[in-house]
Amino acid sequence: MACSSPASGANCGELRGQDTSLAVHADWSIDPRKRWLTVARRTTAGWSLTAPRLVGDVSTLLTRLAEEAEGGAVALGVDLPIGLPRAYAVGRPERDFRGFLHHVAGLPDFFTVCARLDEIRLDRPFYPARGIAGMTRLSHAVALGLADASALSRDCDRATAERPAGAPLFWTLGANQSGKAAIAAWQSLILPALANQAPLRLWPFEGAFRSLLAPGSVALAETYPAEALRHLGMTLRGSKRRHADRCATAGALMTAVDQQAATPDDAMRSAMLDGFGADAAGEDRFDSVLGVLCVLNVLAGRRPDTAPADPWIQRWEGWVLGQTALPAIRITAPPKGFIN
């Protein structure tokens, strides 16, 4: 689709965003039973919001979403890291993260989680396979040739004035980890799509989010439910893991849905009122809804669809969709030896 001239008052990203048939969010996990998907379909009146459903077969997810979009674009958010910490990427020969993904597709051991420190190397960075005495993120970083534990984190992983820090990409142990989810999604979703030349566009490495939403394409962006809560003006008192605390957000969540010009179907309305169920997957269904509302918020222009103007972020590290707060402590200069 050709973009209008600047005189028309609409830019290419805005017009591409109008091609979006589906806004989708997948709350990801290593466990398929905890991977939940929420879909919003564009209508003449706004968006129709359906209740969360299981992601199902990851190998067919993009094809199924494309079929559901009926030729329109799919704006897909996922709650997992998409990018590399700059301290790890600094010596790499590839030009950017997408080039790196093509490289690791040929490294069968890259995604094998290390059980011991002496197994860690640049082409096997994930650690630890299980808990052992004396393991630390510092020892993990040193084994990778990094200066300290903070070098394991991307800028968007670091704490801001609005939220605590997220887990670093390569760490795979404990409740506050995202490494296993990244392994599952990179191996089963992203790498096969790139190998098959599927119309998958990776944000922010290929441009502003709305500019990637051409008909027939899927634009993939990293999200963070803790960020989405704040973007939507919501406060969660207690824990999302507690059913009663999720139930208490029903009114605020209904308001957030209305603000996105979205209409929940009956199943979604019941799910919101019921706190998404009392079972262990209730928190995942809740996060999937927060995520799709985050995507809709960005599509509507209420949050930015761009990442900070830092070449490391835009080429290697990635960013969280809609985030504006910069980390309280960040690396502002390239590490020694930067050549990219």
Coordinates of C-alpha atoms in Angstrom, one line a residue:
M1 CA 0.0 0.0 0.0
A2 CA 1.4 3.4 -1.0
C3 CA 1.7 6.0 1.7
S4 CA 0.1 9.4 1.3
S5 CA 2.2 12.5 0.9
P6 CA 3.1 14.6 4.0
A7 CA 0.5 17.1 2.9
S8 CA -2.3 14.6 3.5
G9 CA -1.7 14.8 7.3
A10 CA -1.1 11.1 7.7
N11 CA 2.2 9.4 7.8
C12 CA 3.1 5.9 6.5
G13 CA 3.0 4.3 10.0
E14 CA -0.5 5.6 10.6
L15 CA -1.7 4.3 7.3
R16 CA -0.1 1.0 7.8
G17 CA -1.7 0.7 11.2
Q18 CA -5.1 1.0 9.5
D19 CA -4.3 -2.1 7.6
T20 CA -4.2 -4.1 10.8
S21 CA -7.0 -6.7 11.0
L22 CA -5.8 -8.3 14.2
A23 CA -4.1 -7.1 17.4
V24 CA -2.8 -10.2 19.3
H25 CA -0.9 -10.9 22.4
A26 CA 0.7 -14.2 23.5
D27 CA 1.7 -14.6 27.1
W28 CA 4.6 -17.0 26.6
S29 CA 6.0 -19.8 28.7
I30 CA 8.2 -22.9 28.4
D31 CA 5.0 -24.8 29.4
P32 CA 2.4 -25.0 26.5
R33 CA -0.3 -25.1 29.1
K34 CA 0.6 -21.6 30.2
R35 CA 0.8 -20.0 26.8
W36 CA -2.3 -18.0 26.3
L37 CA -3.4 -15.8 23.3
T38 CA -5.9 -13.0 23.3
V39 CA -7.1 -11.6 19.9
A40 CA -8.8 -8.3 19.0
R41 CA -10.3 -8.1 15.6
R42 CA -10.9 -4.7 13.9
T43 CA -14.5 -3.8 13.2
T44 CA -16.2 -0.8 11.8
A45 CA -16.9 0.4 15.4
G46 CA -13.4 -0.4 16.8
W47 CA -12.2 -3.8 18.0
S48 CA -13.9 -7.0 19.0
L49 CA -12.1 -8.6 21.9
T50 CA -12.3 -12.4 22.4
A51 CA -11.5 -14.4 25.5
P52 CA -8.0 -15.8 25.9
R53 CA -7.3 -19.2 24.3
L54 CA -4.3 -21.5 24.3
V55 CA -1.6 -20.7 21.7
G56 CA -1.6 -24.3 20.6
D57 CA 0.9 -25.6 18.0
V58 CA 3.6 -23.0 17.8
S59 CA 4.8 -24.1 14.4
T60 CA 1.4 -23.1 12.9
L61 CA 0.7 -20.0 14.9
L62 CA 1.7 -17.4 12.4
T63 CA -0.2 -19.2 9.6
R64 CA -3.3 -19.5 11.7
L65 CA -3.1 -15.8 12.6
A66 CA -2.6 -14.8 9.0
E67 CA -5.6 -16.9 8.0
E68 CA -7.7 -15.2 10.7
A69 CA -6.6 -11.8 9.5
E70 CA -7.9 -12.6 6.0
G71 CA -5.2 -10.6 4.2
G72 CA -4.8 -7.8 6.7
A73 CA -1.8 -7.2 9.0
V74 CA -1.3 -8.8 12.4
A75 CA 0.1 -6.8 15.2
L76 CA 1.6 -9.5 17.6
G77 CA 3.0 -8.8 21.0
V78 CA 4.8 -11.5 23.0
D79 CA 5.9 -11.4 26.6
L80 CA 9.5 -12.6 26.1
P81 CA 12.9 -11.1 25.2
I82 CA 13.6 -10.2 21.6
G83 CA 17.2 -8.9 21.4
L84 CA 20.6 -9.3 23.0
P85 CA 22.5 -7.4 25.7
R86 CA 24.9 -5.0 24.1
A87 CA 27.9 -6.2 26.1
Y88 CA 27.3 -9.7 24.7
A89 CA 26.7 -8.4 21.1
V90 CA 29.7 -6.0 21.0
G91 CA 32.2 -8.5 19.4
R92 CA 29.8 -10.2 17.1
P93 CA 30.4 -10.1 13.3
E94 CA 26.7 -9.8 12.3
R95 CA 25.3 -6.4 11.6
D96 CA 22.3 -6.7 13.9
F97 CA 20.0 -9.0 15.8
R98 CA 18.2 -10.3 12.8
G99 CA 21.5 -11.3 11.3
F100 CA 22.5 -13.0 14.6
L101 CA 19.3 -15.0 14.5
H102 CA 20.2 -16.3 11.0
H103 CA 23.6 -17.3 12.4
V104 CA 22.4 -19.2 15.5
A105 CA 19.9 -21.1 13.3
G106 CA 23.0 -23.2 12.3
L107 CA 24.2 -23.7 15.9
P108 CA 22.3 -26.7 17.4
D109 CA 23.9 -26.3 20.8
F110 CA 23.1 -22.6 21.2
F111 CA 19.9 -23.3 23.0
T112 CA 21.2 -26.1 25.2
V113 CA 21.1 -24.7 28.8
C114 CA 24.5 -25.1 30.6
A115 CA 24.5 -27.1 33.8
R116 CA 28.0 -26.0 34.9
L117 CA 30.0 -22.8 34.6
D118 CA 32.7 -24.5 32.6
E119 CA 30.1 -25.4 29.9
I120 CA 29.3 -21.7 29.3
R121 CA 30.7 -20.1 26.1
L122 CA 29.5 -17.4 23.7
D123 CA 27.7 -20.0 21.6
R124 CA 26.1 -21.6 24.7
P125 CA 25.1 -18.7 26.9
F126 CA 22.0 -20.0 28.7
Y127 CA 22.5 -20.9 32.4
P128 CA 21.8 -22.7 34.7
A129 CA 20.0 -25.9 33.9
R130 CA 19.2 -26.4 37.7
G131 CA 20.0 -24.9 41.0
I132 CA 23.4 -25.6 42.5
A133 CA 25.2 -24.2 45.5
G134 CA 27.2 -21.0 44.8
M135 CA 25.8 -20.1 41.5
T136 CA 25.4 -16.4 40.9
R137 CA 24.6 -14.1 38.0
L138 CA 28.1 -12.6 38.5
S139 CA 29.8 -15.9 37.9
H140 CA 27.5 -16.4 34.8
A141 CA 28.6 -13.0 33.4
V142 CA 32.3 -13.7 34.1
A143 CA 32.0 -17.1 32.3
L144 CA 30.7 -15.2 29.3
G145 CA 33.6 -12.8 29.4
L146 CA 31.5 -9.9 30.7
A147 CA 32.5 -7.4 33.3
D148 CA 29.8 -7.9 35.8
A149 CA 26.2 -9.2 36.3
S150 CA 24.7 -5.9 35.0
A151 CA 26.2 -6.6 31.6
L152 CA 23.8 -9.5 31.2
S153 CA 20.9 -7.1 31.0
R154 CA 19.5 -5.0 28.1
D155 CA 18.5 -1.4 28.8
C156 CA 14.8 -2.4 28.7
D157 CA 15.5 -5.1 31.3
R158 CA 16.8 -2.6 33.9
A159 CA 14.7 -1.0 36.6
T160 CA 13.1 2.3 35.9
A161 CA 11.4 4.8 38.2
E162 CA 8.1 3.1 37.4
R163 CA 8.9 -0.6 37.8
P164 CA 11.5 -3.1 39.1
A165 CA 14.1 -4.8 36.8
G166 CA 13.2 -7.7 34.6
A167 CA 15.3 -10.8 34.4
P168 CA 18.3 -11.0 32.0
L169 CA 17.9 -12.9 28.8
F170 CA 20.3 -15.8 29.4
W171 CA 19.3 -16.6 33.0
T172 CA 17.0 -19.7 33.1
L173 CA 16.3 -20.4 36.8
G174 CA 13.6 -19.3 39.2
A175 CA 10.2 -17.5 38.9
N176 CA 11.8 -14.3 37.7
Q177 CA 13.5 -15.6 34.6
S178 CA 12.6 -15.3 30.9
G179 CA 15.4 -17.4 29.3
K180 CA 13.4 -20.5 28.9
A181 CA 10.5 -18.7 27.3
A182 CA 13.0 -17.0 24.9
I183 CA 14.5 -20.4 24.0
A184 CA 11.0 -21.9 23.3
A185 CA 9.9 -18.9 21.1
W186 CA 13.1 -18.3 19.2
Q187 CA 13.5 -22.0 18.4
S188 CA 9.9 -22.8 17.5
L189 CA 8.5 -19.5 16.3
I190 CA 11.0 -16.9 15.1
L191 CA 13.8 -19.0 13.6
P192 CA 11.4 -21.2 11.5
A193 CA 9.6 -18.1 10.2
L194 CA 12.9 -16.5 9.1
A195 CA 14.0 -19.8 7.5
N196 CA 10.8 -20.1 5.6
Q197 CA 10.9 -16.4 4.6
A198 CA 7.5 -15.8 6.2
P199 CA 6.3 -12.2 6.2
L200 CA 7.5 -11.7 9.8
R201 CA 8.8 -8.2 10.7
L202 CA 10.7 -7.7 14.0
W203 CA 10.3 -4.5 15.9
P204 CA 12.2 -2.3 16.5
F205 CA 15.0 -3.7 14.3
E206 CA 13.1 -3.1 11.1
G207 CA 11.4 0.2 11.9
A208 CA 8.5 1.8 13.8
F209 CA 5.8 -0.7 14.8
R210 CA 3.0 0.7 12.8
S211 CA 5.2 1.1 9.7
L212 CA 5.7 -2.7 9.8
L213 CA 2.0 -3.5 9.5
A214 CA 1.6 -4.1 5.8
P215 CA -1.2 -6.3 4.5
G216 CA -0.4 -10.0 4.9
S217 CA 2.4 -9.4 7.4
V218 CA 3.0 -10.1 11.0
A219 CA 4.7 -7.4 13.1
L220 CA 6.3 -8.9 16.2
A221 CA 7.1 -6.8 19.3
E222 CA 8.2 -7.5 22.8
T223 CA 5.8 -6.6 25.6
Y224 CA 5.9 -6.6 29.4
P225 CA 2.6 -6.9 31.3
A226 CA 4.1 -4.8 34.2
E227 CA 4.6 -2.0 31.8
A228 CA 1.2 -2.5 30.2
L229 CA -0.5 -2.0 33.6
R230 CA 1.0 1.4 33.9
H231 CA 0.3 2.4 30.3
L232 CA -3.4 1.6 30.9
G233 CA -3.5 3.6 34.2
M234 CA -4.2 0.5 36.2
T235 CA -3.0 -0.6 39.6
L236 CA -2.8 -4.1 40.8
R237 CA -3.1 -4.4 44.6
G238 CA -1.6 -7.6 45.8
S239 CA -0.4 -10.2 43.3
K240 CA -1.6 -11.3 39.8
R241 CA -1.0 -14.9 41.0
R242 CA -4.0 -14.5 43.5
H243 CA -7.4 -15.0 42.0
A244 CA -9.1 -12.5 44.4
D245 CA -6.6 -9.8 43.5
R246 CA -7.2 -10.3 39.8
C247 CA -11.0 -10.2 40.4
A248 CA -10.5 -6.8 42.1
T249 CA -9.1 -5.3 38.8
A250 CA -12.3 -6.1 36.9
G251 CA -13.7 -2.6 37.0
A252 CA -10.4 -0.9 35.9
L253 CA -9.9 -3.5 33.2
M254 CA -13.4 -2.9 31.8
T255 CA -12.5 0.8 31.7
A256 CA -9.2 0.1 29.9
V257 CA -11.1 -2.0 27.3
D258 CA -13.6 0.8 26.7
Q259 CA -10.7 3.3 26.3
Q260 CA -9.3 1.2 23.4
A261 CA -12.7 1.2 21.6
A262 CA -12.9 -2.5 22.2
T263 CA -16.0 -4.6 22.8
P264 CA -15.5 -7.8 24.8
D265 CA -17.6 -10.8 23.7
D266 CA -19.6 -12.6 26.4
A267 CA -16.8 -15.1 27.2
M268 CA -14.3 -12.3 27.6
R269 CA -16.6 -10.2 29.8
S270 CA -17.2 -13.3 32.1
A271 CA -13.5 -14.0 32.2
M272 CA -12.7 -10.4 33.3
L273 CA -15.4 -10.5 36.0
D274 CA -14.1 -13.8 37.3
G275 CA -10.5 -12.8 37.4
F276 CA -9.7 -15.2 34.5
G277 CA -10.3 -18.3 36.7
A278 CA -8.9 -19.7 39.9
D279 CA -6.5 -22.2 38.3
A280 CA -2.8 -21.7 37.9
A281 CA -3.2 -20.4 34.3
G282 CA -5.4 -17.5 35.4
E283 CA -2.4 -15.1 35.7
D284 CA -1.3 -16.0 32.2
R285 CA -4.8 -15.3 30.7
F286 CA -4.8 -12.0 32.7
D287 CA -1.3 -11.1 31.2
S288 CA -2.4 -11.9 27.7
V289 CA -5.3 -9.4 28.0
L290 CA -3.1 -6.7 29.4
G291 CA -0.7 -7.4 26.5
V292 CA -3.3 -7.0 23.8
L293 CA -4.5 -3.8 25.3
C294 CA -0.9 -2.5 25.3
V295 CA -0.8 -3.3 21.5
L296 CA -4.1 -1.5 20.9
N297 CA -2.8 1.5 22.9
V298 CA 0.2 1.8 20.6
L299 CA -1.8 1.3 17.4
A300 CA -4.1 4.1 18.6
G301 CA -1.1 6.4 19.0
R302 CA -1.5 6.8 22.7
R303 CA 1.9 5.3 23.3
P304 CA 5.0 5.5 21.0
D305 CA 5.6 2.8 18.4
T306 CA 9.3 3.6 18.3
A307 CA 12.3 2.7 20.5
P308 CA 14.8 5.2 22.0
A309 CA 17.2 6.7 19.4
D310 CA 20.1 4.5 20.5
P311 CA 21.7 2.4 17.8
W312 CA 22.4 -0.4 20.2
I313 CA 18.7 -0.6 21.1
Q314 CA 17.5 -0.3 17.6
R315 CA 19.9 -2.8 16.1
W316 CA 20.7 -5.3 18.9
E317 CA 19.0 -4.9 22.2
G318 CA 15.3 -4.3 21.3
W319 CA 12.8 -2.5 23.5
V320 CA 9.5 -3.0 25.2
L321 CA 6.5 -1.8 23.1
G322 CA 5.1 1.5 24.4
Q323 CA 7.7 2.0 27.1
T324 CA 8.9 5.6 27.6
A325 CA 10.8 5.4 30.9
L326 CA 14.5 5.0 30.6
P327 CA 16.4 2.8 33.1
A328 CA 17.6 4.5 36.2
I329 CA 21.1 3.1 35.5
R330 CA 22.2 2.5 32.0
I331 CA 25.2 2.0 29.7
T332 CA 25.3 5.2 27.7
A333 CA 28.6 4.7 25.7
P334 CA 29.5 1.6 23.6
P335 CA 31.8 -0.9 25.4
K336 CA 35.5 -0.8 24.6
G337 CA 36.2 -2.3 21.2
F338 CA 32.8 -1.4 19.7
I339 CA 33.2 -1.7 15.9
N340 CA 29.6 -2.1 14.5

